[in-house]
XYZ file of C-alpha atoms in Angstrom:
611
model
C -143.668 37.710 252.852
C -147.456 37.539 253.013
C -147.750 39.065 249.544
C -145.179 36.591 248.232
C -147.069 33.644 249.689
C -150.331 34.874 248.194
C -148.802 35.225 244.712
C -147.245 31.782 245.068
C -150.626 30.320 246.034
C -152.364 32.009 243.075
C -149.707 30.711 240.679
C -150.095 27.198 242.078
C -153.883 27.413 241.850
C -153.655 28.617 238.251
C -151.380 25.741 237.317
C -153.637 23.173 238.934
C -156.704 24.667 237.235
C -155.047 24.469 233.833
C -153.944 20.885 234.339
C -157.429 19.943 235.554
C -159.062 21.514 232.476
C -156.653 19.726 230.151
C -157.161 16.425 231.959
C -160.943 16.753 231.702
C -160.683 17.461 227.962
C -158.362 14.499 227.385
C -160.363 11.974 229.378
C -163.688 13.056 227.885
C -162.113 12.395 224.470
C -161.156 8.924 225.700
C -164.773 8.404 226.783
C -165.860 9.169 223.229
C -163.318 6.658 221.906
C -164.776 3.960 224.160
C -168.042 4.230 222.240
C -166.451 2.780 219.105
C -166.137 -0.887 218.253
C -165.026 -3.165 219.809
C -165.737 -1.367 223.139
C -169.233 -0.382 221.942
C -170.082 1.806 224.947
C -172.261 3.853 222.574
C -174.389 5.625 225.244
C -171.279 7.557 226.342
C -171.251 9.388 222.996
C -174.289 11.379 224.108
C -172.379 12.987 227.013
C -168.662 12.729 226.110
C -168.630 16.043 224.230
C -170.266 17.977 227.089
C -167.057 18.882 229.020
C -165.339 20.237 225.912
C -168.452 22.204 224.937
C -168.649 23.798 228.378
C -164.982 24.813 228.330
C -165.103 26.129 224.767
C -168.241 28.178 225.334
C -166.787 29.476 228.602
C -163.519 30.567 227.023
C -162.476 34.203 227.460
C -159.409 35.551 225.708
C -157.834 38.294 227.814
C -157.033 41.712 226.412
C -154.555 43.513 228.651
C -154.452 46.810 226.744
C -157.116 48.929 225.143
C -155.520 48.626 221.683
C -157.767 47.615 218.800
C -157.640 43.936 217.924
C -155.259 43.419 215.010
C -156.393 40.002 213.963
C -160.057 39.613 213.067
C -160.068 35.835 213.371
C -158.867 35.581 216.972
C -161.541 35.311 219.674
C -161.460 38.158 222.137
C -163.222 39.771 225.046
C -163.369 43.216 226.599
C -162.644 41.893 230.091
C -159.337 42.100 231.931
C -157.353 38.985 232.819
C -158.531 36.937 235.761
C -155.357 35.138 236.969
C -157.268 32.300 238.576
C -159.383 31.405 235.565
C -157.606 28.648 233.615
C -159.265 29.610 230.364
C -158.547 33.357 230.685
C -155.051 32.881 229.323
C -153.221 33.086 225.999
C -154.554 31.197 223.000
C -152.150 28.224 223.230
C -153.772 27.201 226.504
C -157.206 27.351 224.892
C -156.206 25.371 221.817
C -154.805 22.622 224.033
C -158.357 21.810 225.133
C -159.721 20.643 221.726
C -156.326 19.209 220.784
C -156.286 17.005 223.886
C -159.917 15.980 223.383
C -159.119 15.082 219.781
C -156.019 13.137 220.779
C -158.008 11.207 223.373
C -160.752 10.333 220.896
C -158.926 9.783 217.629
C -155.761 8.443 219.256
C -157.489 5.622 221.113
C -160.068 4.891 218.395
C -157.292 4.594 215.791
C -154.701 2.862 217.954
C -155.226 -0.274 215.860
C -152.983 1.326 213.227
C -150.038 0.120 215.294
C -151.019 -3.362 214.130
C -149.069 -2.781 210.924
C -145.896 -3.231 213.005
C -143.751 -5.245 212.553
C -143.474 -5.072 208.766
C -140.551 -7.463 208.580
C -142.585 -9.541 206.099
C -142.220 -6.592 203.701
C -138.481 -6.464 204.284
C -138.699 -3.514 206.693
C -136.332 -3.882 209.703
C -137.965 -3.917 213.158
C -136.991 -0.401 214.300
C -137.839 1.391 211.041
C -141.106 -0.536 211.053
C -141.901 0.793 214.527
C -141.005 4.328 213.441
C -143.312 4.090 210.398
C -146.205 2.767 212.528
C -145.727 5.488 215.169
C -145.577 8.183 212.496
C -148.802 6.946 210.913
C -150.590 6.787 214.281
C -149.381 10.232 215.318
C -150.256 11.849 212.008
C -153.795 10.495 211.693
C -154.448 11.282 215.365
C -153.346 14.898 214.958
C -155.297 15.147 211.713
C -158.426 14.152 213.591
C -157.549 16.501 216.463
C -157.199 19.318 213.917
C -160.902 18.955 213.077
C -161.854 19.383 216.734
C -159.497 22.353 217.097
C -160.866 24.147 214.041
C -164.381 23.518 215.355
C -163.546 25.051 218.749
C -161.794 28.024 217.142
C -164.682 28.820 214.792
C -167.211 28.172 217.548
C -165.647 30.781 219.826
C -165.412 33.309 216.995
C -169.038 32.849 215.963
C -170.166 32.985 219.596
C -168.466 36.359 219.978
C -170.105 37.594 216.754
C -173.475 36.420 218.053
C -173.451 38.884 220.956
C -175.946 41.750 220.759
C -174.334 44.977 219.599
C -175.359 46.792 222.762
C -175.544 44.893 225.982
C -174.832 46.543 229.351
C -173.818 43.176 230.767
C -170.750 43.190 228.520
C -169.480 46.397 230.051
C -169.827 45.138 233.612
C -166.765 43.866 235.466
C -166.269 40.132 235.770
C -167.933 38.358 238.636
C -165.670 37.929 241.659
C -165.955 34.155 241.461
C -163.207 31.924 240.120
C -165.778 29.819 238.315
C -164.819 29.704 234.662
C -168.362 29.301 233.334
C -169.552 32.682 234.610
C -167.065 35.115 233.111
C -167.748 34.230 229.503
C -169.165 36.910 227.177
C -171.350 34.414 225.318
C -172.974 33.425 228.571
C -173.379 36.978 229.758
C -174.708 37.956 226.364
C -177.500 35.460 226.723
C -178.474 36.271 230.267
C -182.030 37.143 230.966
C -185.020 34.844 230.697
C -186.018 33.915 227.176
C -182.923 35.533 225.713
C -180.789 33.045 227.609
C -182.636 30.125 226.069
C -182.513 31.703 222.613
C -178.750 32.286 222.881
C -178.206 28.735 224.082
C -180.242 27.261 221.233
C -178.372 29.429 218.749
C -175.050 28.192 220.104
C -176.247 24.587 219.840
C -177.300 25.183 216.241
C -173.985 26.854 215.380
C -171.915 24.172 217.113
C -173.824 21.359 215.418
C -173.655 22.954 211.972
C -169.930 23.592 212.311
C -169.141 20.022 213.338
C -171.175 18.546 210.484
C -169.596 20.937 207.981
C -166.071 20.085 209.115
C -166.765 16.346 208.969
C -168.092 16.852 205.448
C -164.887 18.677 204.455
C -162.589 16.144 206.131
C -164.404 13.236 204.456
C -163.490 14.565 201.003
C -159.805 13.953 201.737
C -157.726 10.791 201.922
C -157.669 10.470 205.723
C -161.125 9.768 207.095
C -162.461 7.159 209.471
C -163.587 8.485 212.864
C -166.837 10.342 212.239
C -168.872 10.757 215.425
C -171.627 8.865 213.632
C -169.752 5.548 213.745
C -169.736 5.624 217.556
C -173.276 4.231 217.394
C -172.497 1.308 215.068
C -173.217 -1.548 214.992
C -175.475 -1.708 218.086
C -177.648 1.425 218.202
C -179.565 0.507 215.057
C -182.528 2.881 215.563
C -180.315 5.975 215.658
C -178.241 4.674 212.719
C -181.429 4.720 210.651
C -181.283 8.511 210.767
C -178.598 7.933 208.147
C -181.363 7.099 205.688
C -182.452 10.741 205.950
C -179.152 12.543 205.401
C -176.316 10.050 205.737
C -173.723 10.056 208.552
C -174.289 13.799 209.055
C -177.744 13.116 210.519
C -176.292 10.837 213.199
C -173.423 13.233 213.907
C -175.824 16.169 214.186
C -177.989 14.238 216.642
C -175.011 13.432 218.886
C -173.573 16.962 218.832
C -176.955 18.625 219.424
C -177.808 16.483 222.457
C -174.329 17.062 223.925
C -174.683 20.780 223.303
C -178.080 21.014 224.993
C -176.804 19.122 228.044
C -173.802 21.461 228.234
C -176.001 24.549 227.934
C -178.294 23.265 230.680
C -175.258 22.753 232.919
C -173.889 26.231 232.116
C -177.231 27.894 232.807
C -177.532 26.079 236.118
C -174.074 27.229 237.173
C -174.840 30.787 236.109
C -178.020 30.924 238.177
C -176.259 29.358 241.131
C -173.503 31.953 240.966
C -175.963 34.811 240.670
C -177.806 33.560 243.742
C -174.566 33.256 245.691
C -173.536 36.778 244.730
C -176.879 38.219 245.812
C -176.612 36.512 249.161
C -173.108 37.858 249.631
C -174.344 41.357 248.853
C -177.035 40.948 251.502
C -179.985 41.076 249.148
C -183.017 39.290 250.450
C -183.771 37.623 253.723
C -182.529 34.214 254.716
C -185.937 32.626 254.188
C -186.317 34.203 250.751
C -182.834 32.992 249.804
C -183.803 29.475 250.807
C -186.913 29.642 248.671
C -184.941 30.962 245.703
C -182.459 28.139 246.150
C -185.193 25.496 245.985
C -186.759 27.158 242.944
C -183.340 27.354 241.241
C -182.796 23.649 241.730
C -186.170 22.875 240.228
C -185.594 25.123 237.205
C -182.136 23.651 236.697
C -183.620 20.158 236.361
C -186.208 21.534 233.937
C -183.358 22.689 231.664
C -182.328 19.056 231.148
C -185.762 18.126 229.812
C -184.902 19.582 226.403
C -181.826 17.381 225.689
C -183.607 14.369 227.182
C -186.624 15.058 224.999
C -184.516 15.484 221.875
C -182.672 12.237 222.632
C -185.991 10.437 222.971
C -187.530 11.965 219.823
C -184.477 11.097 217.738
C -184.640 7.481 218.839
C -188.387 7.327 218.186
C -187.857 8.614 214.631
C -185.027 6.137 214.132
C -187.079 3.296 215.574
C -189.958 4.061 213.205
C -187.558 3.702 210.263
C -185.946 0.611 211.744
C -189.295 -1.049 212.417
C -190.524 -0.895 208.845
C -190.934 -4.402 207.390
C -188.535 -5.578 204.708
C -190.435 -6.454 201.537
C -188.511 -9.323 199.975
C -189.926 -10.533 196.682
C -188.971 -14.072 195.674
C -187.957 -12.974 192.190
C -185.254 -10.728 193.619
C -183.490 -13.417 195.656
C -179.799 -14.189 195.128
C -177.881 -16.964 196.840
C -174.364 -15.637 197.409
C -171.329 -17.476 198.700
C -168.368 -16.023 200.617
C -164.889 -17.495 200.997
C -162.716 -16.182 203.821
C -159.287 -17.441 202.820
C -157.311 -16.629 205.988
C -153.988 -16.077 204.203
C -151.543 -14.266 206.533
C -149.814 -11.268 205.007
C -146.470 -12.791 205.900
C -146.912 -15.338 203.088
C -149.551 -13.630 200.928
C -147.182 -12.427 198.224
C -144.705 -15.294 198.021
C -144.994 -18.573 196.151
C -146.170 -20.487 199.230
C -148.931 -17.972 199.863
C -150.029 -18.048 196.233
C -150.329 -21.825 196.281
C -152.280 -21.778 199.544
C -154.599 -19.062 198.255
C -155.282 -20.840 194.965
C -155.937 -24.139 196.708
C -158.194 -22.634 199.393
C -160.232 -20.365 197.139
C -160.573 -22.955 194.387
C -161.776 -25.601 196.858
C -164.188 -23.115 198.435
C -165.518 -22.048 195.036
C -166.243 -25.660 194.061
C -167.955 -26.313 197.402
C -170.194 -23.271 196.953
C -170.922 -24.241 193.341
C -172.118 -27.600 194.652
C -174.487 -25.677 196.949
C -176.012 -24.044 193.838
C -175.097 -20.465 194.716
C -175.631 -17.746 192.115
C -172.287 -16.041 192.706
C -169.140 -16.301 194.829
C -167.355 -13.323 196.438
C -163.720 -13.480 197.536
C -161.776 -10.760 199.414
C -159.615 -7.854 198.307
C -156.501 -9.080 196.423
C -157.381 -12.626 197.498
C -155.689 -13.873 194.331
C -152.958 -11.255 193.756
C -152.560 -11.689 190.030
C -153.229 -9.338 187.114
C -156.686 -10.564 186.131
C -156.986 -8.207 183.184
C -154.147 -10.157 181.573
C -155.993 -12.953 179.790
C -152.991 -15.264 179.611
C -152.137 -14.864 183.300
C -155.654 -15.548 184.558
C -156.100 -18.520 182.193
C -153.280 -20.379 183.987
C -154.955 -20.164 187.415
C -156.859 -23.114 188.892
C -159.574 -20.748 190.224
C -160.238 -19.458 186.715
C -160.412 -22.983 185.351
C -162.942 -23.822 188.077
C -165.128 -20.932 186.876
C -165.081 -22.319 183.341
C -165.845 -25.795 184.668
C -168.655 -24.973 187.126
C -170.103 -21.877 185.442
C -170.849 -19.898 188.626
C -170.250 -16.143 188.534
C -167.281 -15.019 190.638
C -166.411 -11.606 192.037
C -162.650 -11.788 192.318
C -160.312 -9.553 194.291
C -157.078 -9.071 192.341
C -155.130 -6.496 190.320
C -156.025 -4.691 187.137
C -153.704 -3.132 184.593
C -153.756 0.522 183.560
C -151.325 2.502 181.418
C -149.887 4.294 184.449
C -149.866 1.393 186.888
C -151.850 -1.312 188.662
C -155.263 -1.028 190.276
C -156.657 -2.798 193.328
C -159.749 -4.241 191.673
C -162.846 -6.376 192.102
C -163.744 -8.116 188.839
C -167.011 -9.793 187.867
C -166.286 -12.921 185.835
C -169.204 -14.691 184.198
C -169.561 -18.391 183.453
C -167.711 -18.034 180.132
C -164.668 -16.531 181.861
C -165.249 -13.021 180.515
C -164.821 -9.928 182.700
C -168.267 -8.307 182.642
C -167.751 -5.827 185.453
C -164.840 -4.094 187.144
C -164.476 -1.807 190.136
C -161.138 -0.200 190.996
C -160.559 0.808 194.609
C -161.408 4.485 194.926
C -159.841 5.436 198.249
C -156.282 4.182 198.409
C -154.437 4.030 201.732
C -151.763 6.774 201.878
C -148.201 5.384 201.973
C -149.574 1.838 201.925
C -151.018 1.985 198.387
C -149.934 5.344 197.051
C -147.570 8.192 197.923
C -149.282 11.595 198.436
C -147.765 14.360 196.267
C -145.642 11.762 194.520
C -144.031 14.317 192.205
C -142.633 16.133 195.253
C -142.247 13.436 197.900
C -141.919 10.289 195.805
C -138.151 10.321 195.508
C -137.622 11.133 199.191
C -140.012 8.451 200.465
C -138.609 5.846 198.093
C -135.164 6.454 199.547
C -136.320 6.476 203.178
C -138.891 3.680 203.054
C -138.778 0.224 201.476
C -142.583 0.217 201.072
C -143.852 -0.038 197.499
C -146.919 2.202 197.191
C -147.807 2.955 193.572
C -151.357 1.802 192.890
C -153.732 3.867 190.770
C -157.060 5.020 192.245
C -160.355 4.268 190.539
C -162.798 6.748 189.031
C -165.337 8.238 191.444
C -168.130 7.748 188.852
C -167.451 4.071 188.085
C -170.279 1.537 188.254
C -170.222 -2.237 188.695
C -172.521 -4.359 186.560
C -173.133 -8.062 187.115
C -175.282 -10.689 185.365
C -177.855 -10.077 188.122
C -177.981 -6.306 187.877
C -175.942 -3.398 189.131
C -174.148 -3.721 192.481
C -172.807 -1.177 194.975
C -169.134 -1.944 195.582
C -166.488 -0.900 198.078
C -162.983 -2.229 198.588
C -161.598 -2.030 202.144
C -160.923 1.668 202.958
C -163.794 2.730 200.679
C -166.189 1.694 203.454
C -165.387 4.873 205.412
C -166.669 7.121 202.607
C -170.458 7.107 202.516
C -170.813 9.296 199.426
C -169.258 6.616 197.205
C -171.954 4.118 198.224
C -174.730 6.724 197.965
C -173.730 7.588 194.400
C -173.760 3.954 193.287
C -177.153 3.386 194.929
C -178.541 6.478 193.183
C -177.296 5.052 189.876
C -179.286 1.861 190.316
C -177.197 -0.355 192.600
C -179.493 -3.093 193.934
C -177.259 -4.821 196.482
C -173.956 -4.085 198.188
C -170.718 -6.068 198.171
C -167.461 -5.145 199.908
C -164.122 -6.929 199.768
C -161.282 -6.308 202.220
C -157.980 -7.748 203.347
C -157.366 -6.317 206.873
C -154.928 -9.122 207.711
C -152.275 -6.632 208.827
C -154.494 -4.892 211.400
C -155.550 -5.715 214.947
C -159.087 -6.956 215.842
C -160.392 -3.466 216.831
C -159.941 -2.301 213.247
C -161.816 -5.329 211.933
C -164.710 -4.586 214.299
C -164.780 -0.913 213.263
C -164.665 -1.855 209.587
C -167.702 -4.087 210.073
C -169.435 -1.202 211.875
C -168.833 1.058 208.855
C -170.230 -1.558 206.466
C -173.338 -1.812 208.657
C -173.829 1.951 208.337
C -173.486 1.841 204.542
C -176.084 -0.948 204.321
C -178.569 1.067 206.406
C -178.005 4.368 204.566
C -178.582 2.810 201.140
C -181.277 0.368 202.348
C -179.459 -2.556 200.731
C -178.434 -6.096 201.593
C -174.667 -6.267 202.093
C -172.279 -9.136 201.371
C -168.909 -8.634 203.076
C -165.875 -10.777 202.282
C -162.589 -10.360 204.144
C -159.348 -12.312 204.265
C -159.141 -12.881 208.036
C -162.454 -11.467 209.355
C -165.062 -10.207 209.780
C -166.886 -11.542 206.730
C -170.640 -11.136 207.027
C -174.129 -10.889 205.574
C -176.027 -7.771 206.705
C -179.652 -6.919 205.959
C -180.924 -3.397 205.101
C -181.791 -2.757 208.766
C -178.152 -3.242 209.750
C -178.781 -6.593 211.406
C -175.874 -8.985 210.940
C -177.403 -12.218 209.665
C -174.092 -14.079 209.833
C -170.570 -13.061 210.836
C -167.365 -15.065 210.577
C -164.746 -15.650 213.203
C -161.284 -14.111 213.183
C -158.294 -15.766 211.526
C -160.325 -18.746 210.308
C -160.919 -20.305 206.903
C -164.660 -20.182 206.236
C -167.038 -20.931 203.391
C -170.568 -19.580 203.859
C -173.628 -18.833 201.761
C -176.846 -16.939 202.368
C -179.780 -15.547 200.434
C -179.959 -11.794 199.879
C -182.499 -9.717 197.955
C -182.063 -7.063 195.311
C -183.758 -3.777 196.173
C -184.628 -0.641 194.222
C -185.757 1.589 197.082
C -184.259 5.081 197.286
C -183.846 6.597 200.720
C -183.958 10.351 201.190
C -180.172 10.282 201.571
C -179.727 8.359 198.311
C -181.952 10.852 196.457
C -180.717 14.130 197.949
C -177.361 13.353 199.559
C -176.345 15.285 202.674
C -178.926 18.050 202.611
C -178.918 18.489 206.411
C -175.483 20.120 206.737
C -176.234 23.016 204.331
C -179.615 23.491 206.016
C -178.006 23.667 209.469
C -175.465 26.205 208.216
C -178.189 28.414 206.748
C -180.312 28.209 209.909
C -177.288 28.945 212.093
C -176.501 32.009 210.012
C -180.086 33.277 210.246
C -180.231 32.695 214.002
C -176.943 34.520 214.445
C -178.249 37.531 212.529
C -181.498 37.559 214.496
C -179.690 37.406 217.811
C -177.130 39.975 216.729
C -179.841 42.496 215.850
């Protein structure tokens, strides 16, 4: 009976330990999500990754038999199973940790996607609309969680490969404690004075390089929004200026590195504490000596946190020095730009009543801005949903007639015509009514604007969903010329993809304009979209003009400061003076050079430590 009760207690303790580890991972992911707009608790980003880092580094995959490992790419250890260690269990339990962290972060940060429901205005019944919204939310959340999971998996593998080939500590039995942070081979491999610090720094370098590399890979696809870098926007402007050095990767690397150093300091403190406890249990040293060692251990543990604190401070000093540089604004480069926020609800946007309201509102706003002597007028994405490349169709519109009458350049959000379909376009129309510039939306929204793998899935989706999603994406090398010079352009979802803006800036773009609809999303998405536009303005060192249908329209200077921002769900007509710039930041010139450098350094450090 006593044996039975003991086994029952151990099983209960194991279950509680697993649940606790999963809960910590999930809630630390939620903490990271709270750093994004509109919550804007950005300081939490510098600690929210610490719990996951500690648990990933402390992971130990049990090997019950002495058989040779069959699968090279599964993390392993030479230690037997410790039944009371929640992370010394089969791989599914380990993978739940990054999955839950990713669900907490990406799930909450992207919860605004549910704002697309209900889609009854598109003819979608209420329940199918809910199912579509839930599917989209679940899929993009798990896609983001996959990045975190791959990072944790590769991190554990590379940590195991980093261990010295011969280390007596690896052949020693596990410590008798149930503390999960002390039975990990990576930690044991680094034990011993300077070697401990070197191993910890190597792990931080590897972890940072991996995260940046995975974000770089994910950002080349069609589903990208929640980079760690945007957790600092729009309020932590000094750290966002690191983006001028190497784009979003510089900000992400800063966040991951500081989190990693804090986690390593915590792990080292726990390791020393456990070693001291074990020595006392073994009767080594007198009581007075043990007390002195305890005080010294506490002091050294606090010293370990100086490194992450120092890095945090240095990063902000570097960012502040970039942020504090004066803006040189020559009078000859000034442009007075007007914005019209039409506030046309999606429910009526594509019917005759919506068209009339849009034409009346945008035409009246255009004339008002022309009377203010603006140089150009910007209206939002598909603000006037007509095929503007069709000369006859555009000639019948009152907005077009106003352009011919007042002679002020207009940047119009509408549709363009291609042989294989329509494009979501921004068109530059000069005072004579000619189209002198055109930008077609590069990053289309999956399912909303196009069907992925249409040749395979098109027929199935068309039968299951009433949504019409057949737009054609623009060319990644397209440029947008205006009567005032070349502009950097993004339409809605494009704002999440920094490389598109960097390329246009490198090709001579002198100011930035973005046009978005966003009417079918909740306010958190609108706030996050503005945060992304702020980042793009800083990275390219350009003035940004942002026009949206329902908010937030804005003017942003090259330091990321919002000069003016509209309200939500309001009709607004606003103008401001911006300045053309020809500066080229390090990021504009070289792109993301930091991620390859981190990968090379991580590889070299791993080889050095291995040998």
